[in-house]
Every structure is written in structure tokens, then in C-alpha cells.
XYZ file of C-alpha atoms in Angstrom:
361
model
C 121.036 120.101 80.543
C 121.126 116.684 78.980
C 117.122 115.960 78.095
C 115.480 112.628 79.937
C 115.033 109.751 77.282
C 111.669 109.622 76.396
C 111.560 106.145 76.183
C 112.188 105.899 79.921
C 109.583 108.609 80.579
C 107.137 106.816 78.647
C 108.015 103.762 81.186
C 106.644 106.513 83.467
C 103.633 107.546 81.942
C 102.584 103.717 81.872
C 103.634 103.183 85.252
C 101.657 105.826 86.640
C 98.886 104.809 84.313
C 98.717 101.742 86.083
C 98.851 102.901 89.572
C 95.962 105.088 88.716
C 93.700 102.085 87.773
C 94.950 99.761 90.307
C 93.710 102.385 92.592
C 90.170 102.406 90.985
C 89.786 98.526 91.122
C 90.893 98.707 94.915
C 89.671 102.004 96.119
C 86.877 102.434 93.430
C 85.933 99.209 94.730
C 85.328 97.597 92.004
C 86.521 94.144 92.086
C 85.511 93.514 95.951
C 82.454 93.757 93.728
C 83.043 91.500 91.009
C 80.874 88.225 90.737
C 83.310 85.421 91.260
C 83.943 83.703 87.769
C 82.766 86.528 85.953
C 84.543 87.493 82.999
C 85.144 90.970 84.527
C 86.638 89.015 87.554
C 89.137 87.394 85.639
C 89.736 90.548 83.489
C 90.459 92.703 86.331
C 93.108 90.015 87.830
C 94.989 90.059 84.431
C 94.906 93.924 84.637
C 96.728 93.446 88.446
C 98.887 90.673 86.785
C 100.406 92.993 84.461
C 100.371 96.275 86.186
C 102.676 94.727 89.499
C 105.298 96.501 88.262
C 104.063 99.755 88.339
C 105.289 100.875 91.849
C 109.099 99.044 90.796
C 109.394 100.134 88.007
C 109.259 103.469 89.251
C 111.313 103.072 91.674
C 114.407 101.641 89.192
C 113.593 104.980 87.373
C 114.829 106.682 90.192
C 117.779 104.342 90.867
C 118.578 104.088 86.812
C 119.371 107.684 86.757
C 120.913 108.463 90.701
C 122.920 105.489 91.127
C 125.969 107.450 89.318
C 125.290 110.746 89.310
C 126.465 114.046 91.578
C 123.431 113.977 94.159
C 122.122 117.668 95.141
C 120.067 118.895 98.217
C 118.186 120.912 95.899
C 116.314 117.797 94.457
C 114.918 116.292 97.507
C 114.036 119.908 98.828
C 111.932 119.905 95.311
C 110.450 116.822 95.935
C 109.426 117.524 99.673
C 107.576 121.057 98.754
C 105.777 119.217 95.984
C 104.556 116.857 98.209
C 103.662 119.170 101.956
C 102.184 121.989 98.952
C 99.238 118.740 97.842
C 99.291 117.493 101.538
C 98.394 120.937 102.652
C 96.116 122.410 99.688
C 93.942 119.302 99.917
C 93.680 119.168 103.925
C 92.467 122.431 103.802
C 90.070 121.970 101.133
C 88.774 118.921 102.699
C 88.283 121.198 105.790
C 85.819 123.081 103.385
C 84.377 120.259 102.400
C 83.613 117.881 105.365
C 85.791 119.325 108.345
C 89.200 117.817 109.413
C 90.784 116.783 112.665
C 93.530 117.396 114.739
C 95.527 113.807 113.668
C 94.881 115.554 109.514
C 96.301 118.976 110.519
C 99.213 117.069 111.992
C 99.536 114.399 108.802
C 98.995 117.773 106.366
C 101.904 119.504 108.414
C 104.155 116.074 108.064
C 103.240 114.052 104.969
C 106.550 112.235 105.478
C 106.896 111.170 109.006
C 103.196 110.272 109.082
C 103.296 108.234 106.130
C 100.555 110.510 104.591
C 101.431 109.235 101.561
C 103.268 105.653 102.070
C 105.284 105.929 98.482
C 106.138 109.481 99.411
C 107.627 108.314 102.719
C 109.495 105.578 101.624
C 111.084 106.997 98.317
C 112.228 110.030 99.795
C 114.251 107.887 102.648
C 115.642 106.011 99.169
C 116.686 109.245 98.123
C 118.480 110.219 101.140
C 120.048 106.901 100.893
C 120.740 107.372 97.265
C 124.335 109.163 97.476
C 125.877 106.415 99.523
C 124.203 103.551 97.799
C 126.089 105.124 94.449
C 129.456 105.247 95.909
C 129.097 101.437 96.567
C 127.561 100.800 93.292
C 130.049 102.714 91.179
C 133.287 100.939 93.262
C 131.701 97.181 93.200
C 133.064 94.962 90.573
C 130.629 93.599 88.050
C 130.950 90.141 90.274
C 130.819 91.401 93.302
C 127.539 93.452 91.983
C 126.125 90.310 91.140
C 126.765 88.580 94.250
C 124.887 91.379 96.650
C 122.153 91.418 94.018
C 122.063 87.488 94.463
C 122.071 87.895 98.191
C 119.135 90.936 98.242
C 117.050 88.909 96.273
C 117.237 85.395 98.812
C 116.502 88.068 101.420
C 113.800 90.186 100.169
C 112.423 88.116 98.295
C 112.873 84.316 97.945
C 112.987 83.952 101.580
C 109.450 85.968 101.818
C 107.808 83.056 99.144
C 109.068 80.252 100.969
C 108.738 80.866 104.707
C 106.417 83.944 104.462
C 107.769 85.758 107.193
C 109.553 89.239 106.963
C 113.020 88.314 108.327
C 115.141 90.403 106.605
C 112.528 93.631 107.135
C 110.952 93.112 103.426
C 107.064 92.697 104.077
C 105.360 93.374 100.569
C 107.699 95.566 98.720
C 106.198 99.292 100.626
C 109.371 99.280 102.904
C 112.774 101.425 102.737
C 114.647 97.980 101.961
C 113.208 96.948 98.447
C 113.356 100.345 97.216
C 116.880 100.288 97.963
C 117.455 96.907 96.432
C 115.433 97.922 93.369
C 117.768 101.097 92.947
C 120.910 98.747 92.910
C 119.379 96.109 90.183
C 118.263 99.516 88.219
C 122.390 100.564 88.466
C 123.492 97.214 87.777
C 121.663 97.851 84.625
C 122.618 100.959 84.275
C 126.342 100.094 84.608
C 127.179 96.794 83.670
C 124.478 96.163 80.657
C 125.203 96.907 76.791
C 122.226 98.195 75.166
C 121.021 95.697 72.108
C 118.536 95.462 70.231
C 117.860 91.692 70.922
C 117.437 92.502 74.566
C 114.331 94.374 74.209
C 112.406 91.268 72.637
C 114.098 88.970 75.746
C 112.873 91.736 78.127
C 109.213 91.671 76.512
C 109.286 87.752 76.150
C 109.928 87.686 80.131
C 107.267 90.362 81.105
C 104.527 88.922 79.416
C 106.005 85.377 80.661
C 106.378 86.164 84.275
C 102.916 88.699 84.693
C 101.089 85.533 83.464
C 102.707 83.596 86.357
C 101.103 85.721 88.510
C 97.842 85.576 86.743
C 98.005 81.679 86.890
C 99.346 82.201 90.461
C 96.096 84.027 92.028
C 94.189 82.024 89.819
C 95.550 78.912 91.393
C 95.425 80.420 94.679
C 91.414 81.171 93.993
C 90.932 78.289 93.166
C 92.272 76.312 95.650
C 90.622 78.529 98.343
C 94.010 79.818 99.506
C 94.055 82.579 102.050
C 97.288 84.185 100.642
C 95.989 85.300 97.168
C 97.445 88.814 97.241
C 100.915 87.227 97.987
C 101.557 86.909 94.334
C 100.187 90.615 93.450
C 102.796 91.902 96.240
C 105.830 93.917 94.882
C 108.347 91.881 96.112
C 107.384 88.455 95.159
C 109.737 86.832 92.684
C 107.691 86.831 89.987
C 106.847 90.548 90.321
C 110.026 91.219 90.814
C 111.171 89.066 86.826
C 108.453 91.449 85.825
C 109.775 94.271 86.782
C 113.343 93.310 85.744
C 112.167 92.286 82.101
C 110.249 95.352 81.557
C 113.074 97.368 82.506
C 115.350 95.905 80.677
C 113.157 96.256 77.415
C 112.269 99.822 77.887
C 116.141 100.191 78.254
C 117.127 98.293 74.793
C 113.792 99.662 73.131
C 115.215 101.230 69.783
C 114.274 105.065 70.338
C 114.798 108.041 67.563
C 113.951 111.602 68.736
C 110.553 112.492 67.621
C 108.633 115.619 68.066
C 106.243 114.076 70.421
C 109.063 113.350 73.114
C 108.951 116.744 74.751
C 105.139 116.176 75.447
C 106.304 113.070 76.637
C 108.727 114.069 78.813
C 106.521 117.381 79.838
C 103.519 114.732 80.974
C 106.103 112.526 82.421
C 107.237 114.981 84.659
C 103.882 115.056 86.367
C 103.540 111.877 86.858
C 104.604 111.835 90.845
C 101.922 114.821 90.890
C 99.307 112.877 89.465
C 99.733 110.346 92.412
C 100.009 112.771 95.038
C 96.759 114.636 93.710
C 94.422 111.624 93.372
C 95.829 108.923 96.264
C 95.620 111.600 99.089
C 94.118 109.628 102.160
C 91.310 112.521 102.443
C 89.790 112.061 98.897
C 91.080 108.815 97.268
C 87.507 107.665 97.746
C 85.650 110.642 96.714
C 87.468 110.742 93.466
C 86.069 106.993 92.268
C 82.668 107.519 93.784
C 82.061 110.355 91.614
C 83.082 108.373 88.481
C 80.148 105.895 90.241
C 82.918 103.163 89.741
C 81.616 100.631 91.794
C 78.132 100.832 90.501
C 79.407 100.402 86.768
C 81.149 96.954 88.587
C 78.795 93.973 87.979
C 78.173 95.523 84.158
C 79.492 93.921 80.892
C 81.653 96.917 80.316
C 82.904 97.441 84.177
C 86.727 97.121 82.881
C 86.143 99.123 79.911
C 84.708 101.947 82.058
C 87.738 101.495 84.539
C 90.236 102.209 81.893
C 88.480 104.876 80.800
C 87.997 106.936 84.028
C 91.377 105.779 84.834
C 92.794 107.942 81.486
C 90.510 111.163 82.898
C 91.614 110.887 85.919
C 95.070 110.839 84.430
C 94.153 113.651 82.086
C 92.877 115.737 85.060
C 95.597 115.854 87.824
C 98.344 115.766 85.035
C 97.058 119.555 84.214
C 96.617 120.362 87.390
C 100.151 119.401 88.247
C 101.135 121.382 85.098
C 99.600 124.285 86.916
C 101.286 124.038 90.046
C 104.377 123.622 88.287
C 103.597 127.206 86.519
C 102.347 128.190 89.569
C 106.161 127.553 91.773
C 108.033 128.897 88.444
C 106.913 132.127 88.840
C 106.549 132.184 92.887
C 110.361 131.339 92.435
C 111.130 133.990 90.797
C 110.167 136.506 93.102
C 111.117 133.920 95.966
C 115.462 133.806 93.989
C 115.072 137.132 95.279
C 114.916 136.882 98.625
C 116.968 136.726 102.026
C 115.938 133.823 102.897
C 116.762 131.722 99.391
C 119.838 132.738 100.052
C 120.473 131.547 103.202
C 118.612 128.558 102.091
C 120.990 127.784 99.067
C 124.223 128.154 101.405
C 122.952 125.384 103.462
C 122.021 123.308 100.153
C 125.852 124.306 98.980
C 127.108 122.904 102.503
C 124.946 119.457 102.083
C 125.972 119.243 98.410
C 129.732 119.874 99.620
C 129.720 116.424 101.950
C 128.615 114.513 98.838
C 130.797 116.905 96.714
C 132.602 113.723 94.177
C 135.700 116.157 95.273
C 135.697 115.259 98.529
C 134.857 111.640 97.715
């Protein structure tokens, strides 16, 4: 098996990263709690400003390395047990805990169709999606690839900044449609970009240029008492989405040698969607910040400081607890390759995988 560049999975790691403290500022509460003008005010919008690309970027790591290759049942069957195995576990030990209702048992039992988890939801409909958005993507012409990513981004995005109204279904980048337009500009990328060296400082220059348009644009937006601040911090806005597109694009041309770190890095990278699903559940995502005392630490000198930090434990934490589980299903599946009813599950995986077969394509 061909190993994952760890230069992408480092993307990843930061990604996730992000996400993580994003969630403590907004769920930790701690800039609803922010003086206005503080310095800690301003710090924590520069932190939003340059983490809106977490939840893209992510995405375009799923595109970058589906759009052309063999899709397989198996995969998605993965990803769904990962997620109903956290959706369950923590229901019932939030039953424990504080008790649970009838609407939780039902959201534990279908994480996806309830939108338990909205990335969950949305990214695995992008990965159903995935093998038929590759067979466009690998017969479009580098032109005509340009012209549908020209025409997705007046739609989903442009359109949204001027007339702020979701007409083509793209609210603020959480829907099925921006994932699947972030996939194609990740296999546009993928396919019809040369990797040089030169690239990576263009891709850095833009990043830093367009997350400090959105810093100056919620800045301006404070300022001038504008009721649409958290436009600008929303996925799909234009300058989010240069963001995105620039840091992508240097992570991609970022001169990489193999170093004996990068199977740590890939082995911490490949908990990253685990991390999320441990620490965002619905049941505990406040719990989790509260015990850090995050919003009490918020009107301090060192509020941001203290945000980063808790944001790397929490990290820390549900990355080895993910490590566990994955221990954990490695040797259930052993005993489970055994079974009657593997079998008959891996003939229906064979009969999916056959549709999408590039044989019978």
C-alpha cells in the first residue's frame, strides 16, 4: 500500500487543530465573553481569520485523494462504524452521567440521518457522491474543468456575498453542495497542477493575504455595527474560500523528504476525524470546555494563551483515545474476518464495488 504523504497529513493535523480551538472560543465560550476592544478580542478574531479553512481544507483532503481513484464500499462502511461506535459509547455514558432521552437514543442509533454530527452527515453524502463526481472529473478537459469550477464558484459563493441569499442551495459552506465543489477544485489540483517549488511561496503569500481579508473584514463589519459579522468567518465566502485554495496549494508544492517522524505523523493524522467525533459530540461538547474552566480564564491577560493550550490537551487526549479504539476494532476484526456474517457482508461490499468496478466503467 502506497503510504499517505505526510505533508498532506500534517495539513490534517493543523486542520483538526484548528477545529478543536474554534470549538473552545465558540463552545468554551470564550469570546461571547471577550471585552469588546480588548486585545484578547482582537486576538481571538485573528485566530478565526486564519483557522476558516479548517473544515475545507479537510474536505479537499478527501477530494485530493478520491477524485481518481477505484472507490470501495469498504471505506465508507469504515467510516460509518467509526462514527455510530462514538455516537453510541458516548450516549450511553451520558445516560450514566445525567440521563438521556428518547430523541438521543434515536440520534445515538442514527448519527447520520439526524445530523448528530453535521460534518459527519454531510461528508459521508460527499463520499457517496465521490465515485461519480471522479468519472466527470477524470473525462473533463482541463478547460472545461475550469469553466464548471468558474460556474460553482458564482453559485456557491459569489452569488452568496452579493445578494446573500442561498439560491443555488449553498448557505454557509455545512451543506452537501460545497463539499462537493471543494472535492472538484481539490481534483483540479490534483490533476491539472505541476508541483513547483515556487508555488508553495504563491500559496503561502495568498493565505496569509486572503485570512487577513477576513480579519479586516469582521473588523470592518464591527466596526461599522454590521449585523452580518460572521458572514466573512463562513466557509464559503470568497475569501475563505482563496484561503483555502492557497493553503492547499502550498501544502501541495511544500518541498517534503521522508523523515522518521512521518509515520507518527501519519499515525496521529489518522485520528484526526476521531478526535472530532470524540470531543464535538452534541451530549458533551460543553462539558469538555467547562472543565478546562475556559470561559472563566476569558476576560484574563492570558485567555488566548490558555485556549491554545487546552486546545493541544484536548488534542492530545481524544487522539489516544482514538488510537485505542483503533486497537480496540483491529483485534475485534480479527475474530469478527472469521465469521458468517463478514462474509456475507464482504459479498455485498464485492457487489457495490462491482457497479463502480473501472471495468465496467
Amino acid at each position: 500500500m502506497k503510504k499517505r504523504q505526510a505533508n498532506f497529513e500534517l495539513l490534517r493535523i493543523l486542520c483538526m487543530y484548528m477545529i478543536v480551538v474554534g470549538h473552545c472560543l465558540f463552545h468554551g465560550r470564550v469570546t461571547a465573553k471577550l471585552g469588546y476592544g480588548t486585545v484578547n478580542y482582537f486576538l481571538s478574531y485573528v485566530i478565526q481569520s486564519f483557522s476558516v479553512v479548517h473544515v475545507n481544507c479537510f474536505v479537499m483532503l478527501a477530494g485530493y485523494f478520491s477524485i481518481d481513484r477505484e472507490w470501495k464500499a469498504g471505506r465508507l462502511l469504515r467510516l460509518w462504524r467509526q462514527v455510530a461506535f462514538y455516537s453510541v459509547t458516548i450516549c450511553l455514558f451520558w445516560g450514566l452521567y445525567a440521563g438521556i432521552s428518547g430523541q438521543d437514543v434515536l440520534m445515538a442509533l442514527l448519527p447520520i440521518s439526524t445530523r448528530n454530527y453535521w460534518f459527519a452527515s454531510v461528508y459521508m453524502g460527499l463520499m457517496l457522491l465521490m465515485p461519480f463526481a471522479g468519472m466527470l472529473a477524470v473525462r473533463l478537459t482541463k478547460r472545461q474543468y475550469q469553466y464548471l469550477l468558474v460556474l460553482l464558484t458564482l453559485f456557491f459563493s459569489v452569488n452568496h456575498m452579493l445578494f446573500r441569499v442561498h439560491t443555488y442551495g449553498a448557505c454557509d459552506g455545512r451543506d452537501l453542495s460545497w463539499f462537493l465543489f471543494l472535492a472538484f477544485l481539490a481534483g483540479y489540483l490534483k490533476l491539472h497542477t505541476q508541483k513547483e517549488r515556487k508555488y508553495f511561496w504563491y500559496g503561502l503569500a495568498g493565505y496569509a493575504a486572503a485570512s487577513l481579508g477576513v480579519l479586516a473584514s469582521v473588523y470592518l463589519s464591527v466596526e461599522l455595527h454590521q449585523e452580518d459579522i460572521e458572514y466573512f468567518l463562513n466557509y464559503n465566502s470568497p475569501l475563505a474560500l482563496a484561503a483555502t485554495a492557497s493553503l492547499f496549494l502550498c501544502v501541495k508544492n511544500m518541498p517534503w523528504r521522508e523523515r522518521r517522524l512521518d509515520d507518527v505523523i501519519r499515525k496521529v493524522a489518522g485520528a484526526a476525524f476521531g478526535v472530532y467525533l470524540l470531543h464535538d459530540h452534541y451530549l458533551i461538547r460543553y462539558l469538555v470546555w467547562d472543565t478546562f474552566r475556559a470561559s472563566k480564564v476569558a476576560r484574563t491577560h492570558w485567555a488566548v494563551i490558555y485556549t491554545a493550550a487546552i486546545g493541544v490537551i484536548v488534542y492530545g487526549a481524544c487522539t489516544c483515545l482514538e488510537l485505542i479504539r483503533q486497537k480496540v476494532f483491529a483485534l475485534w476484526g480479527r475474530w469478527y474476518t472469521k465469521t458468517l456474517l463478514y462474509k456475507k457482508e464482504q459479498n455485498l461490499l464485492n457487489r457495490i464495488d462491482g457497479i463502480f468496478s473501472k471495468k465496467n466503467i
